[in-house]
């Protein structure tokens, strides 16, 4: 079979394949089980293979690349316009095949298993942080039912919780005291887990030359640096720093027509986690401006006065994204203005 492009609709156990030749004629339509996919693909000629970015996509991409295929992963929102009729596995595979053959299509970089391991660490840590916040909020809400008010903020709240639970004169019923003590114990356990994950991330950053260079940028620490390296992979896939910023959703949303440019708020596309880390880091930079007189600090002060605190934080995050691209692609050190 003279197959040039194959689209694979990934699923849990059953995969749909759609292949076309150089003239776009359908020459393959097949449904295979998970255990038979590599066997079936090994009997096909080496060609371009398209898949949607979903669970397991990077694993199958690495497996197929080992067989010599040119694998491309596509964001699902770029596949939808190529679906001709109702949504089913066969139509999805055909749409993926058509999208993968487009010369101007944007593809998702394929991650290595090591990159996915680092991202797993970040995702698990992120989940533990959210769980700890939920536990503290639950404590605050339940204690308020008994007229016991905790101060705002994670550190002040955790400082006052033991005193509230140990105070026998505050009118807290025995049953509620015991239950809230269990919640507090779970919160302390989460603190220990998050601390262990933070130390693991710092260890990874310490032994990565790229992470060390990124950490010299104001507003980027070990967590942000390791997350960027694991997510971006090969920075050469972006033609410029602005493309990396657009991939992170840090550029204005554009709605231009008739030669008139209309720019709105940031697009918020791409990786929400990375965008959040970059903006939180810039907030730390803004909080420590004080009387600094370097070029960046002067620019930030003027921007805060002209456009406000939040816009200045996003602007610095977009600037840092461009600096990150320059450092990763050129292998240079950060040079402060």
Tab-separated table of C-alpha atoms in Angstrom:
chain	number	residue	atom	x	y	z
A	1	UNK	CA	0.000	0.000	0.000
A	2	UNK	CA	1.344	3.428	-0.964
A	3	UNK	CA	0.312	5.103	2.292
A	4	UNK	CA	1.694	8.579	2.978
A	5	UNK	CA	-0.357	9.657	6.004
A	6	UNK	CA	-2.170	7.733	8.750
A	7	UNK	CA	-4.525	9.205	11.322
A	8	UNK	CA	-5.014	7.303	14.577
A	9	UNK	CA	-7.936	7.994	16.895
A	10	UNK	CA	-6.645	6.946	20.312
A	11	UNK	CA	-8.935	5.422	22.913
A	12	UNK	CA	-8.663	3.157	25.940
A	13	UNK	CA	-8.820	-0.223	24.218
A	14	UNK	CA	-9.879	0.179	20.562
A	15	UNK	CA	-8.084	2.449	18.061
A	16	UNK	CA	-9.317	3.564	14.640
A	17	UNK	CA	-6.865	3.989	11.739
A	18	UNK	CA	-7.379	5.986	8.549
A	19	UNK	CA	-4.705	6.088	5.830
A	20	UNK	CA	-4.413	7.944	2.538
A	21	UNK	CA	-1.994	7.845	-0.382
A	22	UNK	CA	-0.121	10.712	-2.046
A	23	UNK	CA	-3.274	11.709	-3.974
A	24	UNK	CA	-5.425	11.872	-0.824
A	25	UNK	CA	-7.313	8.686	-1.696
A	26	UNK	CA	-8.379	6.509	1.225
A	27	UNK	CA	-6.443	3.234	1.178
A	28	UNK	CA	-6.758	2.147	4.815
A	29	UNK	CA	-9.698	1.968	7.215
A	30	UNK	CA	-9.210	-0.281	10.172
A	31	UNK	CA	-10.053	-0.769	13.838
A	32	UNK	CA	-7.488	-2.486	16.043
A	33	UNK	CA	-7.141	-3.308	19.712
A	34	UNK	CA	-4.511	-1.782	21.956
A	35	UNK	CA	-2.389	-4.929	21.967
A	36	UNK	CA	-2.379	-5.152	18.149
A	37	UNK	CA	-1.634	-1.506	17.267
A	38	UNK	CA	2.154	-1.770	17.059
A	39	UNK	CA	1.906	-5.060	15.182
A	40	UNK	CA	-0.404	-3.533	12.571
A	41	UNK	CA	1.689	-0.356	12.238
A	42	UNK	CA	4.906	-2.377	11.828
A	43	UNK	CA	3.445	-3.905	8.667
A	44	UNK	CA	2.741	-0.495	7.117
A	45	UNK	CA	5.289	1.581	5.189
A	46	UNK	CA	7.018	4.299	7.165
A	47	UNK	CA	4.984	7.485	6.753
A	48	UNK	CA	3.563	10.430	8.672
A	49	UNK	CA	1.294	9.458	11.575
A	50	UNK	CA	-1.088	11.931	13.178
A	51	UNK	CA	-2.684	11.679	16.627
A	52	UNK	CA	-4.681	13.971	18.874
A	53	UNK	CA	-3.033	15.278	22.037
A	54	UNK	CA	-4.701	13.162	24.706
A	55	UNK	CA	-3.900	10.604	27.379
A	56	UNK	CA	-1.233	8.227	26.140
A	57	UNK	CA	-0.453	10.207	22.973
A	58	UNK	CA	3.187	10.855	23.896
A	59	UNK	CA	3.713	7.195	24.830
A	60	UNK	CA	2.380	5.962	21.495
A	61	UNK	CA	4.344	8.660	19.681
A	62	UNK	CA	7.595	7.389	21.202
A	63	UNK	CA	6.681	3.796	20.362
A	64	UNK	CA	5.885	4.622	16.730
A	65	UNK	CA	8.957	6.803	16.339
A	66	UNK	CA	10.965	3.748	17.372
A	67	UNK	CA	9.468	1.980	14.347
A	68	UNK	CA	10.637	4.782	12.060
A	69	UNK	CA	7.383	6.716	11.630
A	70	UNK	CA	7.187	10.514	11.429
A	71	UNK	CA	4.744	11.115	14.289
A	72	UNK	CA	2.830	14.367	14.733
A	73	UNK	CA	0.581	15.218	17.705
A	74	UNK	CA	-2.170	17.763	17.068
A	75	UNK	CA	-4.229	19.772	19.530
A	76	UNK	CA	-7.880	18.585	19.430
A	77	UNK	CA	-9.219	22.057	18.625
A	78	UNK	CA	-7.222	22.040	15.380
A	79	UNK	CA	-8.735	18.698	14.350
A	80	UNK	CA	-12.403	19.630	14.817
A	81	UNK	CA	-12.692	21.785	11.633
A	82	UNK	CA	-11.620	18.806	9.501
A	83	UNK	CA	-14.364	16.470	10.767
A	84	UNK	CA	-16.853	16.152	7.909
A	85	UNK	CA	-19.929	14.787	9.686
A	86	UNK	CA	-20.990	13.313	13.020
A	87	UNK	CA	-18.460	12.486	15.682
A	88	UNK	CA	-17.374	8.863	15.799
A	89	UNK	CA	-14.058	7.043	15.877
A	90	UNK	CA	-13.822	6.608	12.114
A	91	UNK	CA	-14.620	10.248	11.333
A	92	UNK	CA	-12.184	11.389	14.021
A	93	UNK	CA	-9.386	9.280	12.520
A	94	UNK	CA	-10.132	10.697	9.061
A	95	UNK	CA	-10.093	14.256	10.424
A	96	UNK	CA	-6.785	13.629	12.203
A	97	UNK	CA	-5.315	12.236	8.979
A	98	UNK	CA	-6.442	15.309	7.041
A	99	UNK	CA	-5.146	17.734	9.686
A	100	UNK	CA	-1.762	15.974	9.893
A	101	UNK	CA	-1.266	16.391	6.140
A	102	UNK	CA	-1.692	20.179	6.233
A	103	UNK	CA	1.679	21.920	5.674
A	104	UNK	CA	0.868	24.864	7.944
A	105	UNK	CA	-0.563	22.794	10.814
A	106	UNK	CA	0.796	23.416	14.319
A	107	UNK	CA	1.951	20.332	16.162
A	108	UNK	CA	2.503	19.533	19.826
A	109	UNK	CA	6.141	18.734	20.734
A	110	UNK	CA	6.590	15.100	21.703
A	111	UNK	CA	7.815	14.729	25.270
A	112	UNK	CA	10.308	12.186	26.497
A	113	UNK	CA	9.523	9.883	29.406
A	114	UNK	CA	11.881	11.937	31.608
A	115	UNK	CA	9.995	15.125	30.804
A	116	UNK	CA	6.697	13.468	31.632
A	117	UNK	CA	8.142	12.224	34.928
A	118	UNK	CA	9.081	15.788	35.924
A	119	UNK	CA	5.637	17.032	34.896
A	120	UNK	CA	4.078	14.240	36.970
A	121	UNK	CA	5.937	15.606	39.984
A	122	UNK	CA	4.554	19.075	39.274
A	123	UNK	CA	0.991	17.825	38.763
A	124	UNK	CA	1.020	15.766	41.971
A	125	UNK	CA	2.424	18.696	43.922
A	126	UNK	CA	-0.195	21.006	42.417
A	127	UNK	CA	-2.931	18.599	43.513
A	128	UNK	CA	-1.556	18.428	47.064
A	129	UNK	CA	-1.448	22.232	47.290
A	130	UNK	CA	-5.080	22.461	46.160
A	131	UNK	CA	-6.037	19.756	48.666
A	132	UNK	CA	-4.272	21.605	51.494
A	133	UNK	CA	-6.087	24.830	50.605
A	134	UNK	CA	-9.400	22.947	50.663
A	135	UNK	CA	-8.581	21.461	54.075
A	136	UNK	CA	-7.752	24.859	55.570
A	137	UNK	CA	-10.899	26.408	54.093
A	138	UNK	CA	-12.964	23.565	55.539
A	139	UNK	CA	-11.440	24.146	58.963
A	140	UNK	CA	-12.145	27.867	58.707
A	141	UNK	CA	-15.755	27.306	57.683
A	142	UNK	CA	-16.538	24.661	60.307
A	143	UNK	CA	-14.930	26.642	63.132
A	144	UNK	CA	-16.945	29.700	62.113
A	145	UNK	CA	-20.105	27.668	62.781
A	146	UNK	CA	-19.087	27.627	66.446
A	147	UNK	CA	-18.126	31.302	66.551
A	148	UNK	CA	-14.392	30.643	66.272
A	149	UNK	CA	-12.853	32.831	63.582
A	150	UNK	CA	-9.434	32.102	62.116
A	151	UNK	CA	-7.299	34.856	60.557
A	152	UNK	CA	-6.933	34.994	56.789
A	153	UNK	CA	-3.917	33.498	55.082
A	154	UNK	CA	-2.394	30.043	55.207
A	155	UNK	CA	0.379	30.739	57.695
A	156	UNK	CA	-1.708	32.705	60.254
A	157	UNK	CA	-4.476	30.120	60.033
A	158	UNK	CA	-2.146	27.185	60.625
A	159	UNK	CA	-0.566	29.047	63.523
A	160	UNK	CA	-3.922	29.519	65.314
A	161	UNK	CA	-5.519	26.113	64.624
A	162	UNK	CA	-3.571	24.174	67.326
A	163	UNK	CA	-4.444	26.797	69.971
A	164	UNK	CA	-8.130	26.635	69.040
A	165	UNK	CA	-8.222	22.833	69.199
A	166	UNK	CA	-6.377	22.736	72.537
A	167	UNK	CA	-8.461	25.464	74.214
A	168	UNK	CA	-10.997	23.602	76.374
A	169	UNK	CA	-12.883	26.797	77.286
A	170	UNK	CA	-13.934	27.937	73.803
A	171	UNK	CA	-17.171	25.927	73.776
A	172	UNK	CA	-16.178	23.586	70.934
A	173	UNK	CA	-18.058	20.240	71.327
A	174	UNK	CA	-15.974	17.130	71.884
A	175	UNK	CA	-17.148	15.454	68.675
A	176	UNK	CA	-16.369	18.521	66.556
A	177	UNK	CA	-12.993	18.914	68.256
A	178	UNK	CA	-12.058	15.334	67.419
A	179	UNK	CA	-13.191	15.602	63.794
A	180	UNK	CA	-11.417	18.910	63.244
A	181	UNK	CA	-8.269	17.446	64.795
A	182	UNK	CA	-8.372	14.758	62.075
A	183	UNK	CA	-8.630	17.452	59.397
A	184	UNK	CA	-5.727	19.324	60.960
A	185	UNK	CA	-3.627	16.132	61.023
A	186	UNK	CA	-4.330	15.630	57.324
A	187	UNK	CA	-3.262	19.233	56.678
A	188	UNK	CA	0.040	18.648	58.465
A	189	UNK	CA	0.589	15.497	56.418
A	190	UNK	CA	0.017	17.480	53.236
A	191	UNK	CA	2.552	20.070	54.418
A	192	UNK	CA	5.174	17.337	54.745
A	193	UNK	CA	4.387	15.904	51.306
A	194	UNK	CA	4.541	19.303	49.619
A	195	UNK	CA	7.839	20.059	51.360
A	196	UNK	CA	9.267	16.753	50.076
A	197	UNK	CA	8.126	17.576	46.538
A	198	UNK	CA	9.664	21.060	46.778
A	199	UNK	CA	12.999	19.553	47.806
A	200	UNK	CA	12.817	17.103	44.901
A	201	UNK	CA	12.195	19.971	42.464
A	202	UNK	CA	15.101	21.951	43.935
A	203	UNK	CA	17.323	18.895	43.515
A	204	UNK	CA	16.308	18.599	39.842
A	205	UNK	CA	16.960	22.296	39.266
A	206	UNK	CA	20.352	22.115	40.973
A	207	UNK	CA	21.530	19.408	38.563
A	208	UNK	CA	20.188	21.072	35.399
A	209	UNK	CA	22.353	23.661	33.657
A	210	UNK	CA	19.346	25.023	31.757
A	211	UNK	CA	17.343	25.437	34.960
A	212	UNK	CA	20.246	27.248	36.619
A	213	UNK	CA	20.376	29.737	33.743
A	214	UNK	CA	16.618	30.308	33.844
A	215	UNK	CA	16.678	30.867	37.606
A	216	UNK	CA	18.873	33.940	37.106
A	217	UNK	CA	15.846	35.695	35.537
A	218	UNK	CA	13.981	37.789	38.144
A	219	UNK	CA	10.690	36.082	38.960
A	220	UNK	CA	11.719	32.548	37.958
A	221	UNK	CA	12.616	29.986	40.607
A	222	UNK	CA	13.202	26.252	40.701
A	223	UNK	CA	9.524	25.313	40.262
A	224	UNK	CA	8.997	27.552	37.225
A	225	UNK	CA	12.336	26.661	35.626
A	226	UNK	CA	11.872	22.889	35.842
A	227	UNK	CA	8.256	23.129	34.661
A	228	UNK	CA	9.244	25.202	31.611
A	229	UNK	CA	12.064	22.851	30.604
A	230	UNK	CA	9.838	19.779	30.954
A	231	UNK	CA	6.921	21.367	29.069
A	232	UNK	CA	8.699	23.219	26.269
A	233	UNK	CA	11.197	20.504	25.391
A	234	UNK	CA	12.920	21.766	22.232
A	235	UNK	CA	12.620	25.589	22.209
A	236	UNK	CA	13.784	25.649	18.569
A	237	UNK	CA	10.248	24.705	17.542
A	238	UNK	CA	9.289	28.331	18.253
A	239	UNK	CA	10.538	30.837	15.682
A	240	UNK	CA	10.704	33.678	18.209
A	241	UNK	CA	10.154	34.537	21.834
A	242	UNK	CA	6.781	35.995	20.952
A	243	UNK	CA	5.651	32.609	19.639
A	244	UNK	CA	6.543	31.068	22.990
A	245	UNK	CA	4.584	33.846	24.720
A	246	UNK	CA	1.619	33.161	22.421
A	247	UNK	CA	1.890	29.429	23.172
A	248	UNK	CA	1.622	30.299	26.877
A	249	UNK	CA	-1.335	32.625	26.256
A	250	UNK	CA	0.518	35.789	27.296
A	251	UNK	CA	-0.175	37.844	24.165
A	252	UNK	CA	-3.280	39.996	23.492
A	253	UNK	CA	-6.318	38.394	21.910
A	254	UNK	CA	-6.649	39.844	18.439
A	255	UNK	CA	-9.846	40.582	16.521
A	256	UNK	CA	-8.676	42.620	13.549
A	257	UNK	CA	-10.411	43.210	10.236
A	258	UNK	CA	-10.343	45.684	7.365
A	259	UNK	CA	-6.859	46.861	8.225
A	260	UNK	CA	-7.954	47.955	11.704
A	261	UNK	CA	-6.139	46.298	14.590
A	262	UNK	CA	-8.164	45.414	17.683
A	263	UNK	CA	-6.317	43.963	20.663
A	264	UNK	CA	-8.010	42.728	23.812
A	265	UNK	CA	-7.003	40.841	26.923
A	266	UNK	CA	-4.485	38.004	26.912
A	267	UNK	CA	-5.645	34.878	25.087
A	268	UNK	CA	-5.087	32.494	28.045
A	269	UNK	CA	-4.296	29.706	25.599
A	270	UNK	CA	-1.708	27.027	26.192
A	271	UNK	CA	-0.501	25.751	29.542
A	272	UNK	CA	-2.395	27.394	32.402
A	273	UNK	CA	0.049	26.043	34.983
A	274	UNK	CA	3.108	27.644	33.352
A	275	UNK	CA	1.288	30.921	32.805
A	276	UNK	CA	0.246	31.006	36.469
A	277	UNK	CA	3.801	30.320	37.657
A	278	UNK	CA	5.234	33.094	35.485
A	279	UNK	CA	2.667	35.653	36.660
A	280	UNK	CA	3.082	34.702	40.319
A	281	UNK	CA	6.837	35.130	39.912
A	282	UNK	CA	6.419	38.606	38.449
A	283	UNK	CA	4.208	39.562	41.369
A	284	UNK	CA	7.118	38.749	43.659
A	285	UNK	CA	9.324	41.025	41.558
A	286	UNK	CA	6.785	43.858	41.783
A	287	UNK	CA	6.561	43.422	45.545
A	288	UNK	CA	10.321	43.956	45.933
A	289	UNK	CA	10.760	46.956	43.623
A	290	UNK	CA	11.105	49.524	46.414
A	291	UNK	CA	13.875	51.957	45.440
A	292	UNK	CA	15.599	49.857	42.759
A	293	UNK	CA	16.879	52.035	39.934
A	294	UNK	CA	17.797	49.565	37.213
A	295	UNK	CA	16.174	49.840	33.785
A	296	UNK	CA	13.635	47.048	34.325
A	297	UNK	CA	12.526	48.408	37.705
A	298	UNK	CA	12.042	51.895	36.287
A	299	UNK	CA	10.019	50.453	33.415
A	300	UNK	CA	7.858	48.450	35.826
A	301	UNK	CA	7.172	51.437	38.078
A	302	UNK	CA	6.101	53.525	35.113
A	303	UNK	CA	3.948	50.674	33.815
A	304	UNK	CA	2.215	50.191	37.165
A	305	UNK	CA	1.455	53.912	37.342
A	306	UNK	CA	0.161	53.983	33.771
A	307	UNK	CA	-1.654	50.631	33.408
A	308	UNK	CA	-2.058	49.179	36.888
A	309	UNK	CA	-0.515	46.415	38.972
A	310	UNK	CA	-2.085	43.365	37.285
A	311	UNK	CA	-1.304	44.464	33.735
A	312	UNK	CA	2.274	45.180	34.755
A	313	UNK	CA	2.572	41.665	36.201
A	314	UNK	CA	1.310	40.098	32.960
A	315	UNK	CA	3.569	42.352	30.865
A	316	UNK	CA	6.640	41.271	32.826
A	317	UNK	CA	5.555	37.623	32.539
A	318	UNK	CA	5.374	38.000	28.740
A	319	UNK	CA	8.792	39.662	28.769
A	320	UNK	CA	10.213	36.822	30.856
A	321	UNK	CA	8.781	34.273	28.414
A	322	UNK	CA	10.727	35.906	25.584
A	323	UNK	CA	13.885	35.957	27.701
A	324	UNK	CA	13.378	32.260	28.476
A	325	UNK	CA	13.209	31.478	24.752
A	326	UNK	CA	16.404	33.441	24.073
A	327	UNK	CA	18.313	31.715	26.866
A	328	UNK	CA	17.159	28.211	25.923
A	329	UNK	CA	17.783	28.596	22.179
A	330	UNK	CA	21.123	30.406	22.385
A	331	UNK	CA	22.517	28.844	25.555
A	332	UNK	CA	23.412	32.275	26.915
A	333	UNK	CA	23.306	33.654	30.434
A	334	UNK	CA	20.767	36.242	31.557
A	335	UNK	CA	22.090	39.770	31.322
A	336	UNK	CA	20.212	42.373	33.331
A	337	UNK	CA	19.522	45.631	31.516
